[in-house]
């Protein structure tokens, strides 16, 4: 499959040992902020480059800002692809895959990352 983002684009394969999936990510209600889409989940599959053409975007000292912290990281190799999915906890068959034209959830290409040199360690936080 072809994947493209701000760091690189190219052809990737799903690693054989990653079936059925390496992660299942249900929507979470963090600190009672609510859930936008309670039906769509994400499942993660390990991917590996078949052939990659770098876009030469910088991959060190990338600033990442979110509700938990503001840090700089060095971005490494691709780790997994998160794919929108439906699931069922009942014995009945699960619903079909989400219709990508009607949901508001993207695919995500995930990279290994580590704190950039000189960055303080992340402070411990409590999330409810």
Short mmCIF file of N, CA and C in Angstrom, two decimals:
data_model
loop_
_atom_site.label_atom_id
_atom_site.label_comp_id
_atom_site.label_asym_id
_atom_site.label_seq_id
_atom_site.Cartn_x
_atom_site.Cartn_y
_atom_site.Cartn_z
N UNK A 1 0.84 -1.17 0.00
CA UNK A 1 0.00 0.00 0.00
C UNK A 1 0.89 1.23 0.00
N UNK A 2 0.37 2.33 -0.54
CA UNK A 2 1.11 3.58 -0.57
C UNK A 2 0.66 4.45 0.60
N UNK A 3 1.63 4.98 1.34
CA UNK A 3 1.34 5.87 2.46
C UNK A 3 2.17 7.14 2.29
N UNK A 4 1.57 8.27 2.58
CA UNK A 4 2.28 9.54 2.48
C UNK A 4 1.91 10.42 3.66
N UNK A 5 2.90 11.08 4.23
CA UNK A 5 2.69 12.06 5.29
C UNK A 5 3.77 13.11 5.17
N UNK A 6 3.89 13.98 6.17
CA UNK A 6 4.84 15.08 6.07
C UNK A 6 6.29 14.62 6.18
N UNK A 7 6.57 13.41 6.66
CA UNK A 7 7.94 12.94 6.82
C UNK A 7 8.44 12.15 5.63
N UNK A 8 7.58 11.33 5.04
CA UNK A 8 8.01 10.49 3.92
C UNK A 8 6.80 9.96 3.18
N UNK A 9 7.07 9.43 2.00
CA UNK A 9 6.03 8.75 1.24
C UNK A 9 6.67 7.54 0.60
N UNK A 10 5.86 6.53 0.37
CA UNK A 10 6.40 5.33 -0.25
C UNK A 10 5.44 4.17 -0.16
N UNK A 11 5.96 3.01 -0.51
CA UNK A 11 5.18 1.78 -0.48
C UNK A 11 5.54 1.01 0.78
N UNK A 12 4.52 0.54 1.48
CA UNK A 12 4.71 -0.18 2.74
C UNK A 12 3.95 -1.49 2.69
N UNK A 13 4.41 -2.44 3.48
CA UNK A 13 3.72 -3.72 3.62
C UNK A 13 3.35 -3.91 5.08
N UNK A 14 2.25 -4.62 5.32
CA UNK A 14 1.87 -4.98 6.68
C UNK A 14 2.66 -6.22 7.04
N UNK A 15 3.33 -6.17 8.20
CA UNK A 15 4.14 -7.31 8.62
C UNK A 15 3.23 -8.50 8.90
N UNK A 16 3.64 -9.65 8.44
CA UNK A 16 2.84 -10.87 8.55
C UNK A 16 2.43 -11.17 9.98
N UNK A 17 3.33 -11.01 10.94
CA UNK A 17 3.00 -11.35 12.33
C UNK A 17 2.07 -10.33 12.98
N UNK A 18 1.68 -9.31 12.25
CA UNK A 18 0.83 -8.28 12.81
C UNK A 18 -0.66 -8.58 12.66
N UNK A 19 -1.01 -9.70 12.04
CA UNK A 19 -2.42 -10.05 11.90
C UNK A 19 -2.87 -10.82 13.12
N UNK A 20 -4.07 -10.62 13.67
CA UNK A 20 -5.07 -9.72 13.15
C UNK A 20 -4.74 -8.25 13.38
N UNK A 21 -4.12 -7.88 14.51
CA UNK A 21 -3.72 -6.49 14.75
C UNK A 21 -2.80 -6.48 15.96
N UNK A 22 -1.98 -5.45 16.07
CA UNK A 22 -1.10 -5.34 17.23
C UNK A 22 -1.68 -4.44 18.31
N UNK A 23 -2.67 -3.63 17.95
CA UNK A 23 -3.32 -2.79 18.96
C UNK A 23 -4.77 -2.53 18.56
N UNK A 24 -5.61 -2.40 19.57
CA UNK A 24 -7.01 -2.03 19.38
C UNK A 24 -7.22 -0.80 20.25
N UNK A 25 -7.71 0.28 19.65
CA UNK A 25 -7.81 1.57 20.34
C UNK A 25 -9.25 2.07 20.35
N UNK A 26 -9.99 1.83 21.44
CA UNK A 26 -11.34 2.37 21.52
C UNK A 26 -11.29 3.86 21.87
N UNK A 27 -12.34 4.61 21.53
CA UNK A 27 -12.38 6.01 21.94
C UNK A 27 -12.37 6.10 23.46
N UNK A 28 -11.72 7.11 24.00
CA UNK A 28 -11.63 7.27 25.45
C UNK A 28 -12.16 8.63 25.87
N UNK A 29 -12.87 8.66 26.97
CA UNK A 29 -13.39 9.90 27.54
C UNK A 29 -12.39 10.39 28.58
N UNK A 30 -11.45 11.24 28.16
CA UNK A 30 -10.41 11.74 29.05
C UNK A 30 -10.94 12.92 29.86
N UNK A 31 -10.83 12.80 31.17
CA UNK A 31 -11.22 13.87 32.09
C UNK A 31 -12.64 14.38 31.82
N UNK A 32 -13.55 13.49 31.48
CA UNK A 32 -14.96 13.82 31.23
C UNK A 32 -15.14 14.88 30.14
N UNK A 33 -14.27 14.86 29.12
CA UNK A 33 -14.37 15.82 28.02
C UNK A 33 -15.31 15.34 26.92
N UNK A 34 -15.76 14.09 27.01
CA UNK A 34 -16.68 13.55 26.02
C UNK A 34 -15.97 12.82 24.89
N UNK A 35 -16.75 12.08 24.12
CA UNK A 35 -16.26 11.32 22.97
C UNK A 35 -17.00 11.81 21.74
N UNK A 36 -16.27 12.17 20.70
CA UNK A 36 -16.87 12.70 19.48
C UNK A 36 -17.53 11.59 18.67
N UNK A 37 -16.86 10.45 18.53
CA UNK A 37 -17.36 9.33 17.72
C UNK A 37 -17.17 8.05 18.52
N UNK A 38 -18.23 7.59 19.17
CA UNK A 38 -18.12 6.42 20.04
C UNK A 38 -18.12 5.10 19.28
N UNK A 39 -18.43 5.12 17.99
CA UNK A 39 -18.47 3.89 17.21
C UNK A 39 -17.14 3.53 16.57
N UNK A 40 -16.42 4.52 16.08
CA UNK A 40 -15.19 4.25 15.33
C UNK A 40 -14.03 4.04 16.28
N UNK A 41 -13.36 2.91 16.12
CA UNK A 41 -12.16 2.56 16.87
C UNK A 41 -10.99 2.64 15.90
N UNK A 42 -9.78 2.47 16.41
CA UNK A 42 -8.60 2.35 15.57
C UNK A 42 -7.94 1.02 15.88
N UNK A 43 -7.47 0.32 14.86
CA UNK A 43 -6.66 -0.87 15.06
C UNK A 43 -5.31 -0.61 14.42
N UNK A 44 -4.26 -1.12 15.07
CA UNK A 44 -2.91 -0.87 14.60
C UNK A 44 -2.27 -2.10 14.00
N UNK A 45 -1.62 -1.91 12.88
CA UNK A 45 -0.89 -2.97 12.19
C UNK A 45 0.56 -2.52 12.02
N UNK A 46 1.51 -3.40 12.35
CA UNK A 46 2.91 -3.07 12.12
C UNK A 46 3.17 -3.03 10.63
N UNK A 47 3.88 -1.99 10.20
CA UNK A 47 4.20 -1.84 8.79
C UNK A 47 5.70 -1.69 8.61
N UNK A 48 6.16 -2.03 7.42
CA UNK A 48 7.57 -1.90 7.06
C UNK A 48 7.65 -1.32 5.66
N UNK A 49 8.66 -0.49 5.42
CA UNK A 49 8.80 0.08 4.07
C UNK A 49 9.20 -0.98 3.06
N UNK A 50 8.53 -0.97 1.92
CA UNK A 50 8.95 -1.80 0.80
C UNK A 50 9.95 -1.00 -0.02
N UNK A 51 9.66 0.29 -0.18
CA UNK A 51 10.55 1.25 -0.84
C UNK A 51 10.07 2.62 -0.42
N UNK A 52 10.97 3.46 0.06
CA UNK A 52 10.58 4.77 0.57
C UNK A 52 11.35 5.86 -0.16
N UNK A 53 10.63 6.88 -0.53
CA UNK A 53 11.24 8.08 -1.09
C UNK A 53 11.08 9.18 -0.06
N UNK A 54 12.17 9.60 0.54
CA UNK A 54 12.10 10.61 1.59
C UNK A 54 11.74 11.96 1.01
N UNK A 55 10.94 12.70 1.75
CA UNK A 55 10.62 14.07 1.35
C UNK A 55 11.62 15.05 1.94
N UNK A 56 12.65 14.53 2.61
CA UNK A 56 13.72 15.33 3.21
C UNK A 56 13.23 16.29 4.29
N UNK A 57 12.09 16.01 4.88
CA UNK A 57 11.60 16.83 5.98
C UNK A 57 12.46 16.56 7.22
N UNK A 58 12.74 17.58 8.02
CA UNK A 58 13.53 17.35 9.23
C UNK A 58 12.79 16.41 10.18
N UNK A 59 13.57 15.55 10.85
CA UNK A 59 12.95 14.56 11.74
C UNK A 59 13.50 14.65 13.15
N UNK A 60 14.34 15.65 13.42
CA UNK A 60 14.89 15.85 14.77
C UNK A 60 14.33 17.14 15.35
N UNK A 61 14.22 17.15 16.67
CA UNK A 61 13.72 18.33 17.38
C UNK A 61 12.34 18.76 16.87
N UNK A 62 11.47 17.79 16.66
CA UNK A 62 10.10 18.06 16.24
C UNK A 62 9.30 18.45 17.49
N UNK A 63 8.71 19.62 17.48
CA UNK A 63 7.93 20.06 18.63
C UNK A 63 6.55 19.43 18.60
N UNK A 64 6.18 18.81 19.70
CA UNK A 64 4.89 18.16 19.85
C UNK A 64 4.17 18.81 21.03
N UNK A 65 3.00 19.38 20.75
CA UNK A 65 2.23 20.06 21.79
C UNK A 65 0.87 19.39 21.87
N UNK A 66 0.48 18.99 23.07
CA UNK A 66 -0.84 18.41 23.27
C UNK A 66 -1.33 18.77 24.67
N UNK A 67 -2.44 18.17 25.09
CA UNK A 67 -3.01 18.49 26.40
C UNK A 67 -2.14 18.02 27.56
N UNK A 68 -1.20 17.11 27.29
CA UNK A 68 -0.39 16.56 28.37
C UNK A 68 0.97 17.22 28.50
N UNK A 69 1.54 17.72 27.40
CA UNK A 69 2.88 18.29 27.48
C UNK A 69 3.25 19.06 26.23
N UNK A 70 4.40 19.70 26.27
CA UNK A 70 4.98 20.43 25.15
C UNK A 70 6.45 20.01 25.12
N UNK A 71 6.81 19.16 24.17
CA UNK A 71 8.17 18.60 24.13
C UNK A 71 8.72 18.60 22.71
N UNK A 72 10.02 18.36 22.62
CA UNK A 72 10.66 18.15 21.33
C UNK A 72 11.12 16.70 21.26
N UNK A 73 10.86 16.06 20.13
CA UNK A 73 11.22 14.65 19.95
C UNK A 73 11.99 14.46 18.66
N UNK A 74 12.75 13.37 18.63
CA UNK A 74 13.39 12.91 17.40
C UNK A 74 12.54 11.75 16.89
N UNK A 75 12.13 11.84 15.64
CA UNK A 75 11.24 10.85 15.04
C UNK A 75 12.07 9.78 14.35
N UNK A 76 11.78 8.52 14.66
CA UNK A 76 12.52 7.40 14.08
C UNK A 76 11.75 6.74 12.95
N UNK A 77 11.85 5.43 12.89
CA UNK A 77 11.24 4.67 11.79
C UNK A 77 9.74 4.49 12.01
N UNK A 78 9.06 4.17 10.93
CA UNK A 78 7.63 3.89 10.98
C UNK A 78 7.40 2.65 11.84
N UNK A 79 6.38 2.69 12.69
CA UNK A 79 6.08 1.56 13.56
C UNK A 79 4.77 0.87 13.18
N UNK A 80 3.70 1.67 13.04
CA UNK A 80 2.42 1.04 12.74
C UNK A 80 1.49 2.00 12.01
N UNK A 81 0.48 1.41 11.42
CA UNK A 81 -0.59 2.15 10.75
C UNK A 81 -1.85 1.93 11.56
N UNK A 82 -2.49 3.02 11.99
CA UNK A 82 -3.77 2.93 12.68
C UNK A 82 -4.88 3.10 11.66
N UNK A 83 -5.82 2.15 11.66
CA UNK A 83 -6.88 2.08 10.65
C UNK A 83 -8.23 2.18 11.35
N UNK A 84 -9.14 3.06 10.89
CA UNK A 84 -10.47 3.12 11.48
C UNK A 84 -11.17 1.76 11.38
N UNK A 85 -11.88 1.39 12.44
CA UNK A 85 -12.53 0.08 12.48
C UNK A 85 -13.78 0.13 13.35
N UNK A 86 -14.66 -0.82 13.16
CA UNK A 86 -15.76 -1.08 14.07
C UNK A 86 -15.42 -2.34 14.83
N UNK A 87 -16.08 -2.56 15.96
CA UNK A 87 -15.86 -3.78 16.72
C UNK A 87 -17.14 -4.16 17.44
N UNK A 88 -17.17 -5.40 17.89
CA UNK A 88 -18.31 -5.88 18.65
C UNK A 88 -17.79 -6.73 19.79
N UNK A 89 -18.34 -6.56 20.99
CA UNK A 89 -17.96 -7.40 22.12
C UNK A 89 -18.95 -8.55 22.28
N UNK A 90 -20.02 -8.53 21.51
CA UNK A 90 -21.03 -9.60 21.54
C UNK A 90 -20.57 -10.74 20.63
N UNK A 91 -21.10 -11.95 20.84
CA UNK A 91 -20.72 -13.07 19.98
C UNK A 91 -21.19 -12.91 18.53
N UNK A 92 -22.16 -12.05 18.30
CA UNK A 92 -22.64 -11.85 16.93
C UNK A 92 -21.53 -11.25 16.07
N UNK A 93 -21.62 -11.41 14.76
CA UNK A 93 -20.59 -10.82 13.90
C UNK A 93 -20.51 -9.30 14.11
N UNK A 94 -19.30 -8.74 14.03
CA UNK A 94 -19.17 -7.29 14.20
C UNK A 94 -19.78 -6.55 13.02
N UNK A 95 -20.06 -5.28 13.20
CA UNK A 95 -20.57 -4.49 12.08
C UNK A 95 -19.51 -4.39 10.99
N UNK A 96 -19.92 -4.02 9.79
CA UNK A 96 -18.93 -3.88 8.71
C UNK A 96 -17.95 -2.75 9.01
N UNK A 97 -16.87 -2.73 8.26
CA UNK A 97 -15.87 -1.66 8.42
C UNK A 97 -16.54 -0.31 8.24
N UNK A 98 -16.04 0.72 8.93
CA UNK A 98 -16.65 2.05 8.79
C UNK A 98 -16.60 2.55 7.36
N UNK A 99 -17.63 3.29 6.99
CA UNK A 99 -17.66 3.95 5.69
C UNK A 99 -16.81 5.20 5.79
N UNK A 100 -15.64 5.21 5.16
CA UNK A 100 -14.70 6.32 5.30
C UNK A 100 -15.27 7.64 4.83
N UNK A 101 -16.33 7.61 4.03
CA UNK A 101 -16.96 8.84 3.57
C UNK A 101 -17.88 9.47 4.60
N UNK A 102 -18.23 8.72 5.65
CA UNK A 102 -19.19 9.25 6.63
C UNK A 102 -18.60 9.44 8.02
N UNK A 103 -17.40 8.91 8.28
CA UNK A 103 -16.80 9.10 9.60
C UNK A 103 -15.83 10.26 9.56
N UNK A 104 -15.42 10.71 10.71
CA UNK A 104 -14.50 11.84 10.81
C UNK A 104 -13.20 11.40 11.46
N UNK A 105 -12.69 10.23 11.04
CA UNK A 105 -11.47 9.67 11.62
C UNK A 105 -10.54 9.28 10.47
N UNK A 106 -9.29 9.72 10.56
CA UNK A 106 -8.30 9.42 9.52
C UNK A 106 -7.53 8.15 9.84
N UNK A 107 -6.74 7.69 8.87
CA UNK A 107 -5.71 6.69 9.11
C UNK A 107 -4.52 7.45 9.71
N UNK A 108 -3.75 6.81 10.59
CA UNK A 108 -2.58 7.44 11.18
C UNK A 108 -1.36 6.55 11.01
N UNK A 109 -0.30 7.13 10.49
CA UNK A 109 0.98 6.44 10.33
C UNK A 109 1.82 6.83 11.54
N UNK A 110 2.19 5.86 12.37
CA UNK A 110 2.84 6.13 13.65
C UNK A 110 4.33 5.80 13.59
N UNK A 111 5.13 6.68 14.17
CA UNK A 111 6.58 6.54 14.19
C UNK A 111 7.06 6.33 15.61
N UNK A 112 8.19 5.65 15.75
CA UNK A 112 8.87 5.61 17.03
C UNK A 112 9.42 7.01 17.28
N UNK A 113 9.42 7.45 18.52
CA UNK A 113 9.93 8.77 18.85
C UNK A 113 10.60 8.72 20.22
N UNK A 114 11.58 9.59 20.40
CA UNK A 114 12.23 9.72 21.71
C UNK A 114 12.47 11.20 21.97
N UNK A 115 12.60 11.55 23.23
CA UNK A 115 12.86 12.94 23.58
C UNK A 115 14.17 13.39 22.93
N UNK A 116 14.16 14.58 22.38
CA UNK A 116 15.38 15.14 21.80
C UNK A 116 16.40 15.42 22.91
N UNK A 117 17.66 15.42 22.53
CA UNK A 117 18.73 15.68 23.48
C UNK A 117 18.47 17.02 24.19
N UNK A 118 18.67 17.02 25.51
CA UNK A 118 18.50 18.24 26.30
C UNK A 118 17.08 18.48 26.79
N UNK A 119 16.12 17.68 26.35
CA UNK A 119 14.74 17.84 26.80
C UNK A 119 14.58 17.23 28.19
N UNK A 120 13.86 17.92 29.09
CA UNK A 120 13.62 17.33 30.40
C UNK A 120 12.67 16.14 30.28
N UNK A 121 12.82 15.21 31.22
CA UNK A 121 11.91 14.06 31.23
C UNK A 121 10.49 14.56 31.47
N UNK A 122 9.53 13.82 30.94
CA UNK A 122 8.13 14.21 31.10
C UNK A 122 7.71 14.10 32.56
N UNK A 123 6.96 15.08 33.01
CA UNK A 123 6.45 15.06 34.38
C UNK A 123 5.29 14.07 34.46
N UNK A 124 5.19 13.39 35.59
CA UNK A 124 4.08 12.45 35.79
C UNK A 124 2.79 13.23 35.94
N UNK A 125 1.75 12.79 35.25
CA UNK A 125 0.44 13.45 35.30
C UNK A 125 -0.63 12.40 35.59
N UNK A 126 -1.70 12.82 36.23
CA UNK A 126 -2.83 11.95 36.48
C UNK A 126 -3.95 12.31 35.51
N UNK A 127 -4.44 11.31 34.80
CA UNK A 127 -5.55 11.49 33.87
C UNK A 127 -6.68 10.61 34.35
N UNK A 128 -7.88 11.17 34.41
CA UNK A 128 -9.02 10.38 34.89
C UNK A 128 -10.02 10.15 33.79
#
